[in-house]
CSV table of C-alpha atoms in Angstrom, one decimal:
chain,number,residue,atom,x,y,z
M,43,MET,CA,30.5,24.6,-14.1
M,44,ARG,CA,27.4,26.2,-15.4
M,45,ARG,CA,25.5,23.2,-14.6
M,46,ALA,CA,26.7,23.1,-11.1
M,47,LEU,CA,26.0,26.9,-10.7
M,48,THR,CA,22.3,26.2,-12.1
M,49,ALA,CA,22.0,23.5,-9.5
M,50,THR,CA,23.1,25.8,-6.8
M,51,VAL,CA,20.7,28.5,-7.8
M,52,ALA,CA,17.9,26.0,-8.2
M,53,ALA,CA,18.5,24.6,-4.7
M,54,ALA,CA,18.6,28.1,-3.3
M,55,ALA,CA,15.5,28.9,-4.8
M,56,LEU,CA,13.7,25.6,-3.7
M,57,ALA,CA,14.9,26.2,-0.1
M,58,VAL,CA,12.6,29.2,0.0
M,59,PRO,CA,9.0,28.0,-0.2
M,60,ALA,CA,7.6,31.2,-1.5
M,61,GLY,CA,9.2,33.0,-4.4
M,62,ASN,CA,8.0,36.3,-3.2
M,63,ALA,CA,10.0,35.9,0.0
M,64,ALA,CA,13.2,35.4,-2.0
M,65,ALA,CA,12.4,38.5,-4.2
M,66,THR,CA,15.4,39.7,-5.9
M,67,ALA,CA,15.4,43.3,-6.9
M,68,LEU,CA,17.9,44.5,-9.4
M,69,ALA,CA,17.5,48.1,-9.4
M,70,GLN,CA,19.4,50.8,-11.1
M,71,SER,CA,18.4,54.2,-10.2
M,72,LYS,CA,19.3,57.6,-11.5
M,73,PRO,CA,18.3,60.9,-10.3
M,74,LYS,CA,15.1,62.2,-11.8
M,75,ALA,CA,15.5,64.9,-14.6
M,76,LYS,CA,11.9,65.6,-15.5
M,77,PRO,CA,8.5,65.0,-14.0
M,78,LYS,CA,7.2,63.2,-17.2
M,79,ARG,CA,6.9,59.4,-16.3
M,80,ARG,CA,6.0,56.3,-18.1
M,81,VAL,CA,5.8,52.9,-16.4
M,82,VAL,CA,6.0,49.7,-18.3
M,83,THR,CA,5.3,46.4,-16.6
M,84,VAL,CA,6.1,43.0,-18.2
M,85,THR,CA,5.7,39.6,-16.5
M,86,LYS,CA,7.6,36.6,-17.8
M,87,ARG,CA,8.1,33.0,-17.0
M,88,VAL,CA,11.7,32.1,-17.0
M,89,ALA,CA,12.8,28.4,-17.2
M,90,GLY,CA,16.1,27.2,-15.6
M,91,SER,CA,17.9,24.5,-17.2
M,92,GLU,CA,17.1,21.0,-16.4
M,93,VAL,CA,19.7,19.8,-13.8
M,94,TYR,CA,20.3,16.2,-13.1
M,95,ALA,CA,20.3,15.9,-9.3
M,96,GLY,CA,22.6,13.0,-9.1
M,97,ARG,CA,20.8,9.7,-8.9
M,98,TRP,CA,17.6,11.6,-7.6
M,99,GLY,CA,16.5,12.5,-11.2
M,100,PRO,CA,16.2,15.8,-13.0
M,101,LEU,CA,15.1,19.1,-11.6
M,102,ARG,CA,14.0,22.2,-13.2
M,103,VAL,CA,12.8,25.4,-11.7
M,104,THR,CA,10.9,28.1,-13.4
M,105,LEU,CA,10.4,31.6,-12.1
M,106,VAL,CA,7.7,34.1,-12.8
M,107,VAL,CA,9.5,37.5,-13.0
M,108,LYS,CA,7.8,40.9,-13.1
M,109,ARG,CA,9.8,43.6,-14.7
M,110,ILE,CA,8.8,47.2,-14.0
M,111,THR,CA,10.5,49.8,-16.2
M,112,THR,CA,10.1,53.4,-15.2
M,113,ILE,CA,11.0,55.8,-17.8
M,114,VAL,CA,11.5,59.3,-16.9
M,115,GLY,CA,12.8,61.3,-19.9
M,116,ALA,CA,16.0,59.7,-21.1
M,117,HIS,CA,16.5,57.7,-17.8
M,118,ARG,CA,15.0,54.6,-17.1
M,119,THR,CA,14.7,52.5,-14.0
M,120,VAL,CA,14.3,48.7,-14.2
M,121,LYS,CA,13.1,46.7,-11.1
M,122,ARG,CA,12.7,43.0,-11.3
M,123,THR,CA,10.7,41.0,-8.7
M,124,ILE,CA,10.2,37.3,-8.5
M,125,VAL,CA,6.5,36.8,-8.1
M,126,GLY,CA,6.3,33.1,-8.5
M,127,LEU,CA,8.2,30.0,-8.5
M,128,ASP,CA,7.4,26.6,-9.8
M,129,VAL,CA,9.1,23.3,-10.0
M,130,PRO,CA,7.7,21.6,-13.2
M,131,VAL,CA,10.4,18.9,-13.2
M,132,TYR,CA,11.4,17.5,-9.9
M,133,PRO,CA,13.3,14.5,-8.5
M,134,ASP,CA,10.1,12.4,-8.0
M,135,HIS,CA,10.7,10.3,-4.9
M,136,THR,CA,9.4,7.4,-6.7
M,137,ASP,CA,11.5,7.8,-9.8
M,138,ARG,CA,14.7,8.0,-7.9
M,139,SER,CA,13.9,4.7,-9.1
M,140,VAL,CA,15.0,5.3,-12.8
M,141,PHE,CA,18.5,4.5,-11.4
M,142,ILE,CA,17.4,1.9,-8.8
M,143,ASN,CA,14.6,0.5,-11.0
M,144,GLN,CA,16.9,-0.4,-13.9
M,145,GLN,CA,18.9,-2.5,-11.4
M,146,ALA,CA,15.9,-3.8,-9.6
M,147,LEU,CA,13.8,-5.1,-12.3
M,148,PRO,CA,16.3,-8.0,-13.4
M,149,LEU,CA,16.0,-9.1,-9.8
M,150,LEU,CA,12.4,-10.1,-10.3
M,151,GLU,CA,11.9,-13.7,-11.3
M,152,GLN,CA,9.4,-14.2,-14.0
M,153,GLU,CA,7.2,-17.2,-14.8
M,154,ALA,CA,4.1,-17.7,-16.7
M,155,LEU,CA,0.6,-17.7,-15.1
M,156,GLN,CA,-0.4,-21.3,-14.1
M,157,ALA,CA,-3.7,-22.8,-12.8
M,158,HIS,CA,-3.8,-25.5,-10.2
M,159,TYR,CA,-7.1,-27.2,-9.6
M,160,SER,CA,-7.9,-28.8,-6.2
M,161,PRO,CA,-4.7,-28.1,-4.7
M,162,ASN,CA,-4.1,-29.5,-1.1
M,163,VAL,CA,-4.0,-26.2,0.8
M,164,ASP,CA,-5.0,-25.1,4.2
M,165,LEU,CA,-6.0,-21.5,3.1
M,166,ILE,CA,-6.6,-19.4,0.2
M,167,SER,CA,-5.2,-15.8,-0.2
M,168,GLY,CA,-7.3,-13.6,-2.5
M,169,ALA,CA,-8.8,-10.2,-2.8
M,170,THR,CA,-11.5,-9.6,-0.1
M,171,ASP,CA,-14.1,-7.9,-2.0
M,172,THR,CA,-14.3,-10.0,-5.0
M,173,SER,CA,-13.5,-13.6,-4.1
M,174,MET,CA,-15.0,-13.6,-0.7
M,175,ALA,CA,-17.8,-15.9,-1.5
M,176,PHE,CA,-15.4,-18.3,-3.1
M,177,VAL,CA,-12.9,-18.1,-0.3
M,178,GLU,CA,-15.6,-18.5,2.4
M,179,SER,CA,-17.1,-21.4,0.7
M,180,LEU,CA,-13.8,-23.2,0.0
M,181,GLN,CA,-12.6,-22.4,3.5
M,182,SER,CA,-15.5,-23.8,5.2
M,183,ALA,CA,-15.3,-26.8,3.1
M,184,LEU,CA,-11.5,-27.1,3.9
M,185,LEU,CA,-12.3,-26.9,7.5
M,186,LYS,CA,-14.9,-29.6,7.4
M,187,ALA,CA,-12.7,-31.8,5.3
M,188,ARG,CA,-9.9,-31.5,7.8
M,189,SER,CA,-12.2,-32.4,10.9
M,190,ILE,CA,-13.7,-35.6,9.4
U,171,MET,CA,-7.6,-40.0,9.5
U,172,SER,CA,-8.1,-38.7,13.0
U,173,THR,CA,-9.6,-35.3,13.7
U,174,LEU,CA,-6.9,-32.5,13.6
U,175,PRO,CA,-5.9,-31.1,17.0
U,176,GLY,CA,-6.9,-27.7,18.2
U,177,LEU,CA,-9.9,-25.3,17.6
U,178,ARG,CA,-11.5,-23.9,14.5
U,179,ARG,CA,-14.1,-21.2,14.0
U,180,VAL,CA,-15.3,-19.2,11.1
U,181,GLU,CA,-17.4,-16.1,11.9
U,182,HIS,CA,-18.7,-13.2,9.7
U,183,VAL,CA,-17.1,-10.1,11.3
U,184,MET,CA,-15.7,-6.8,9.9
U,185,GLY,CA,-17.9,-7.5,6.8
U,186,MET,CA,-15.9,-10.7,5.9
U,187,PRO,CA,-15.4,-14.2,6.9
U,188,VAL,CA,-12.7,-14.6,9.6
U,189,VAL,CA,-11.1,-17.8,10.1
U,190,ALA,CA,-9.4,-18.8,13.2
U,191,ASP,CA,-7.7,-22.3,12.8
U,192,LEU,CA,-5.7,-23.2,16.1
U,193,ARG,CA,-3.6,-26.4,15.8
U,194,ASP,CA,-2.2,-26.4,19.3
U,195,GLU,CA,-3.3,-29.3,21.4
U,196,ASP,CA,-4.2,-27.7,24.7
U,197,LEU,CA,-6.1,-24.4,24.1
U,198,GLY,CA,-9.4,-23.5,25.8
U,199,GLU,CA,-12.4,-22.1,23.8
U,200,ASP,CA,-12.1,-18.9,25.7
U,201,VAL,CA,-9.2,-17.8,23.7
U,202,LEU,CA,-11.3,-17.8,20.5
U,203,GLU,CA,-14.0,-15.8,22.4
U,204,GLU,CA,-11.3,-13.2,23.2
U,205,VAL,CA,-10.2,-13.1,19.5
U,206,PHE,CA,-13.7,-12.6,18.1
U,207,ASP,CA,-14.6,-10.2,20.9
U,208,TRP,CA,-11.7,-8.1,19.8
U,209,LEU,CA,-12.6,-8.3,16.1
U,210,ARG,CA,-16.3,-7.2,17.0
U,211,TRP,CA,-14.8,-4.3,19.0
U,212,VAL,CA,-12.6,-3.3,16.0
U,213,ASP,CA,-15.7,-3.5,13.7
U,214,ALA,CA,-17.8,-1.3,16.1
U,215,THR,CA,-15.0,1.3,16.3
U,216,PHE,CA,-13.7,1.5,12.8
U,217,SER,CA,-16.6,0.5,10.5
U,218,THR,CA,-17.5,3.1,8.0
U,219,TYR,CA,-20.8,1.3,7.6
U,220,ARG,CA,-21.8,2.1,11.3
U,221,GLU,CA,-23.2,5.4,12.0
U,222,ASP,CA,-21.9,5.3,15.6
U,223,SER,CA,-18.4,4.1,15.0
U,224,GLU,CA,-15.5,6.4,15.9
U,225,ILE,CA,-14.5,6.7,12.2
U,226,SER,CA,-18.1,7.7,11.2
U,227,ARG,CA,-18.1,10.3,14.0
U,228,LEU,CA,-14.7,11.7,12.8
U,229,ASN,CA,-16.0,12.0,9.4
U,230,ARG,CA,-19.1,13.9,10.5
U,231,GLY,CA,-17.0,16.2,12.6
U,232,GLU,CA,-18.6,15.2,15.8
U,233,LEU,CA,-15.4,13.7,17.2
U,234,GLY,CA,-12.0,15.3,17.0
U,235,LEU,CA,-8.8,13.2,16.6
U,236,ALA,CA,-7.6,14.3,20.2
U,237,GLY,CA,-10.9,12.8,21.6
U,238,ALA,CA,-10.5,9.5,19.7
U,239,ARG,CA,-9.4,6.3,21.3
U,240,PRO,CA,-5.7,5.6,21.2
U,241,GLU,CA,-6.3,2.6,18.9
U,242,VAL,CA,-7.9,5.0,16.4
U,243,ARG,CA,-5.1,7.5,16.5
U,244,GLU,CA,-2.5,4.7,16.2
U,245,VAL,CA,-4.2,3.3,13.1
U,246,LEU,CA,-4.7,6.7,11.4
U,247,ALA,CA,-1.0,7.5,12.2
U,248,ARG,CA,0.1,4.2,10.5
U,249,CYS,CA,-2.1,4.9,7.6
U,250,GLU,CA,-0.4,8.2,7.2
U,251,GLU,CA,3.0,6.5,7.4
U,252,LEU,CA,1.9,3.9,4.8
U,253,ARG,CA,0.7,6.7,2.5
U,254,GLU,CA,4.0,8.3,2.5
U,255,GLU,CA,5.9,4.8,2.1
U,256,THR,CA,3.7,4.0,-0.9
U,257,ASP,CA,4.1,7.3,-2.7
U,258,GLY,CA,0.4,8.0,-2.0
U,259,PHE,CA,-0.9,4.7,-3.6
U,260,PHE,CA,-2.2,3.5,-0.3
U,261,ASP,CA,-4.5,6.3,0.9
U,262,ALA,CA,-7.2,6.1,3.6
U,263,ARG,CA,-8.7,9.0,1.8
U,264,ALA,CA,-8.6,7.5,-1.8
U,265,ALA,CA,-12.3,7.4,-2.1
U,266,SER,CA,-12.7,11.1,-1.3
U,267,PRO,CA,-10.4,13.6,0.2
U,268,ASP,CA,-13.1,14.5,2.8
U,269,LEU,CA,-13.7,11.0,4.0
U,270,LEU,CA,-11.5,8.8,6.2
U,271,ASP,CA,-11.6,5.1,5.4
U,272,PRO,CA,-8.8,3.2,7.1
U,273,SER,CA,-10.5,-0.2,6.4
U,274,GLY,CA,-7.6,-1.2,4.0
U,275,PHE,CA,-5.4,-1.2,7.0
U,276,VAL,CA,-7.6,-2.1,9.9
U,277,LYS,CA,-8.3,-5.5,8.7
U,278,GLY,CA,-4.7,-6.6,8.7
U,279,TRP,CA,-3.9,-4.7,11.9
U,280,ALA,CA,-6.9,-6.2,13.7
U,281,VAL,CA,-5.5,-9.7,12.7
U,282,ASP,CA,-2.0,-8.8,13.9
U,283,CYS,CA,-3.5,-7.8,17.4
U,284,ALA,CA,-5.6,-11.0,17.3
U,285,ALA,CA,-2.4,-12.9,16.8
U,286,ALA,CA,-0.9,-11.2,19.9
U,287,ILE,CA,-3.9,-12.4,21.9
U,288,LEU,CA,-3.3,-15.9,20.7
U,289,GLU,CA,0.4,-15.7,21.5
U,290,ALA,CA,-0.3,-14.4,24.9
U,291,ALA,CA,-2.5,-17.4,25.4
U,292,GLY,CA,0.2,-19.8,24.6
U,293,ALA,CA,-0.7,-20.5,20.9
U,294,ARG,CA,2.2,-21.3,18.6
U,295,ASN,CA,0.6,-23.0,15.6
U,296,TYR,CA,-2.3,-21.2,14.1
U,297,ALA,CA,-3.7,-19.5,11.1
U,298,LEU,CA,-5.9,-16.3,11.2
U,299,SER,CA,-7.5,-15.4,7.9
U,300,ALA,CA,-9.8,-12.3,7.3
U,301,GLY,CA,-11.3,-12.4,3.9
U,302,GLY,CA,-8.4,-13.9,2.2
U,303,ASP,CA,-5.5,-12.1,4.0
U,304,MET,CA,-3.9,-14.0,6.7
U,305,ARG,CA,-1.2,-14.6,9.5
U,306,LEU,CA,0.3,-18.0,9.8
U,307,ARG,CA,2.3,-19.3,12.7
U,308,GLY,CA,4.1,-22.5,13.2
U,309,ARG,CA,3.0,-25.5,11.5
U,310,ALA,CA,-0.3,-26.9,10.4
U,311,ALA,CA,0.8,-30.2,11.8
U,312,PRO,CA,4.0,-31.5,13.1
U,313,ALA,CA,4.9,-33.0,9.8
U,314,TRP,CA,3.9,-30.0,7.6
U,315,CYS,CA,4.1,-26.3,7.1
U,316,TRP,CA,1.1,-24.1,6.3
U,317,ARG,CA,0.2,-24.4,2.6
U,318,VAL,CA,-1.4,-21.3,1.2
U,319,GLY,CA,-3.0,-21.2,-2.3
U,320,ILE,CA,-2.9,-17.8,-4.2
U,321,GLN,CA,-6.2,-17.2,-5.9
U,322,HIS,CA,-6.0,-17.5,-9.7
U,323,PRO,CA,-7.2,-14.0,-10.8
U,324,LEU,CA,-8.9,-15.4,-13.9
U,325,LEU,CA,-10.3,-18.8,-12.8
U,326,ARG,CA,-12.6,-18.9,-9.8
U,327,ASP,CA,-11.8,-22.6,-8.9
U,328,ALA,CA,-8.0,-22.5,-9.4
U,329,VAL,CA,-5.0,-21.2,-7.6
U,330,ALA,CA,-2.1,-19.5,-9.4
U,331,LYS,CA,0.5,-20.7,-7.0
U,332,VAL,CA,0.9,-22.7,-3.7
U,333,ILE,CA,3.3,-21.5,-1.2
U,334,GLU,CA,4.5,-23.4,2.0
U,335,THR,CA,5.4,-21.2,5.0
U,336,ARG,CA,5.7,-20.7,8.7
U,337,ASP,CA,5.4,-17.4,10.6
U,338,LEU,CA,4.3,-15.2,7.9
U,339,ALA,CA,1.6,-12.6,6.8
U,340,VAL,CA,0.1,-13.1,3.3
U,341,ALA,CA,-2.1,-10.4,1.7
U,342,THR,CA,-3.5,-10.3,-1.8
U,343,SER,CA,-5.1,-7.4,-3.7
U,344,GLY,CA,-6.7,-7.7,-7.0
U,345,ALA,CA,-9.6,-7.4,-9.3
U,346,TYR,CA,-11.4,-10.6,-10.3
U,347,ALA,CA,-14.7,-11.4,-11.8
U,348,ARG,CA,-16.6,-8.5,-10.1
U,349,GLY,CA,-14.5,-5.9,-11.5
U,350,PRO,CA,-12.0,-3.5,-9.9
U,351,HIS,CA,-12.5,-2.2,-6.4
U,352,VAL,CA,-9.1,-0.5,-5.9
U,353,ILE,CA,-8.6,2.8,-7.5
U,354,ASP,CA,-5.5,4.7,-8.2
U,355,PRO,CA,-5.6,7.6,-5.7
U,356,HIS,CA,-3.7,9.8,-8.2
U,357,SER,CA,-5.7,9.2,-11.4
U,358,ARG,CA,-8.8,8.1,-9.6
U,359,ARG,CA,-9.2,5.3,-12.2
U,360,PRO,CA,-8.9,1.6,-11.8
U,361,PRO,CA,-5.2,0.4,-12.3
U,362,SER,CA,-4.3,-1.3,-15.6
U,363,GLY,CA,-2.1,-4.0,-16.8
U,364,ILE,CA,-2.2,-6.0,-13.4
U,365,LEU,CA,-4.5,-8.7,-12.1
U,366,SER,CA,-3.3,-9.3,-8.6
U,367,VAL,CA,-0.6,-8.6,-6.1
U,368,THR,CA,0.3,-10.8,-3.1
U,369,VAL,CA,2.7,-9.4,-0.5
U,370,THR,CA,4.2,-11.5,2.3
U,371,GLY,CA,6.1,-10.4,5.3
U,372,PRO,CA,6.1,-10.1,9.1
U,373,ASP,CA,3.2,-7.6,9.5
U,374,LEU,CA,-0.3,-8.1,7.9
U,375,GLY,CA,-1.4,-4.5,8.2
U,376,ALA,CA,1.7,-3.3,6.2
U,377,ALA,CA,1.6,-6.4,3.8
U,378,ASP,CA,-2.1,-5.6,3.1
U,379,ALA,CA,-1.4,-1.9,2.5
U,380,TYR,CA,1.6,-2.7,0.3
U,381,ALA,CA,-0.5,-5.1,-1.9
U,382,THR,CA,-3.2,-2.5,-2.2
U,383,ALA,CA,-0.7,0.1,-3.2
U,384,ALA,CA,1.2,-2.0,-5.6
U,385,PHE,CA,-2.1,-3.2,-7.3
U,386,ALA,CA,-3.1,0.6,-7.5
U,387,MET,CA,0.1,1.4,-9.3
U,388,GLY,CA,-0.7,-0.9,-12.1
U,389,GLY,CA,1.5,-3.1,-14.3
U,390,GLY,CA,3.9,-0.4,-15.2
U,391,ARG,CA,4.9,0.8,-11.9
U,392,ALA,CA,4.2,-1.9,-9.4
U,393,PRO,CA,7.1,-4.2,-10.5
U,394,HIS,CA,9.7,-1.5,-9.9
U,395,TRP,CA,8.2,-0.5,-6.6
U,396,THR,CA,7.8,-4.0,-5.1
U,397,ALA,CA,11.4,-4.9,-6.0
U,398,ARG,CA,12.5,-2.2,-3.6
U,399,LEU,CA,10.5,-3.3,-0.6
U,400,ARG,CA,12.5,-4.2,2.4
U,401,GLY,CA,11.5,-7.1,4.7
U,402,TYR,CA,8.4,-8.0,2.4
U,403,GLU,CA,8.2,-10.0,-0.7
U,404,ALA,CA,5.8,-9.7,-3.6
U,405,LEU,CA,4.2,-11.8,-6.4
U,406,LEU,CA,2.6,-9.9,-9.2
U,407,VAL,CA,0.2,-11.3,-11.8
U,408,LEU,CA,0.2,-9.2,-14.8
U,409,ALA,CA,-2.4,-8.8,-17.4
U,410,ASP,CA,-0.2,-10.3,-20.1
U,411,GLY,CA,0.0,-13.5,-18.1
U,412,ARG,CA,3.4,-12.9,-16.7
U,413,VAL,CA,4.0,-13.7,-13.0
U,414,LEU,CA,6.7,-11.7,-11.4
U,415,SER,CA,8.1,-12.4,-8.0
U,416,THR,CA,10.9,-11.0,-5.7
U,417,PRO,CA,13.7,-13.4,-5.1
U,418,GLY,CA,12.6,-14.1,-1.5
U,419,PHE,CA,9.0,-14.9,-2.3
U,420,PRO,CA,8.2,-18.1,-0.5
U,421,ALA,CA,8.1,-21.2,-2.8
U,422,SER,CA,6.2,-24.3,-2.8
U,423,SER,CA,8.3,-27.6,-2.7
U,424,SER,CA,5.4,-29.4,-4.5
U,425,ALA,CA,3.4,-27.1,-6.6
U,426,ALA,CA,3.5,-29.4,-9.6
U,427,SER,CA,1.7,-32.2,-7.5
U,428,PRO,CA,0.0,-30.6,-4.6
U,429,ASN,CA,-2.7,-33.2,-4.1
U,430,VAL,CA,-0.9,-35.4,-1.6
U,431,ARG,CA,0.9,-34.3,1.5
U,432,PRO,CA,4.3,-36.1,2.0
U,433,GLY,CA,3.8,-38.8,4.7
U,434,THR,CA,-0.1,-38.4,5.1
U,435,GLY,CA,-1.7,-40.0,2.1
U,436,VAL,CA,-4.6,-37.7,2.6
U,437,PRO,CA,-6.1,-35.9,-0.4
């Protein structure tokens, strides 16, 4: 249940691009008794728990929360504001993959690298930048050979 | 052995040798002119080595995207789609965020368009190859398919595999003797653990971009990513000597004894 709740919170936070826009203010105010005031500001980074978003992988949200405590005599007013939002662990589109990959990898066929010399081929596929001279040379030779 | 039917031409264009090998009987030379005229136009429009190309003018800020030719906008839009599809590993801005260089896609795309020119002229059996990436169509001769050798990444005069195919695009990306050319756009370093990637499929522009992206991913990530390709097949040569291929990668019926074509007796 807690996990699901965290996911909901994380999703809600993610839905708003800027943390500031989603600023949550938890304020308790009481009437001022005396004019003497003291303000204490603390900024903290708060990490949410890592949530597994189904097959999409884990997700974690951290918030930067600024807490302003205003003390007037025996009364204190606490105001908290979200000033930043970060997603240090997110369901990487690629690593959705963790799930799919584990199924996909055995699908690949594996063999050892072989070398075939003077194969009877029409064309050679190779990396342009590096094997160009070789390809060009071999290609023209192949064309000549076939027109004789 | 009689001379093969059709027309053949090799020209250096777009900074690489381009081979047009037409095996249909009754085609006029003018279709070859049309193909190479097109490729020269592509070079003049897209080359980053030409000061007056549209890409160079875009990079210097002299030209806005809205004022660019529709072909340029089409290519840049496809590059962006491919960047997203490849998780950013194919990136027309891989070299620098300020410089557009769509050449990695342009070559294959230009060959795809050239193939359309050939089709319109009635060609049904041909190979078009630009610097080692190619489109094949029909048959090399009535009795045999096109045979394509995949360059061995470590031995200059050998191929790692021979495939036989019809109607397919084949693109290879790799780093051979002269060192790495492709960089991982994320780490800005050459990829590791992988020697070459060959991708086959219906479209050479995409196959080329996928091969470049998979190679940039390196040996750890590329197998997983290529295993998920749809409509395209891949063969990866890893640095540890393993060769991985997707189940649909085209096979050769006679890779072990490829020196004689069945029924021809020609070496």
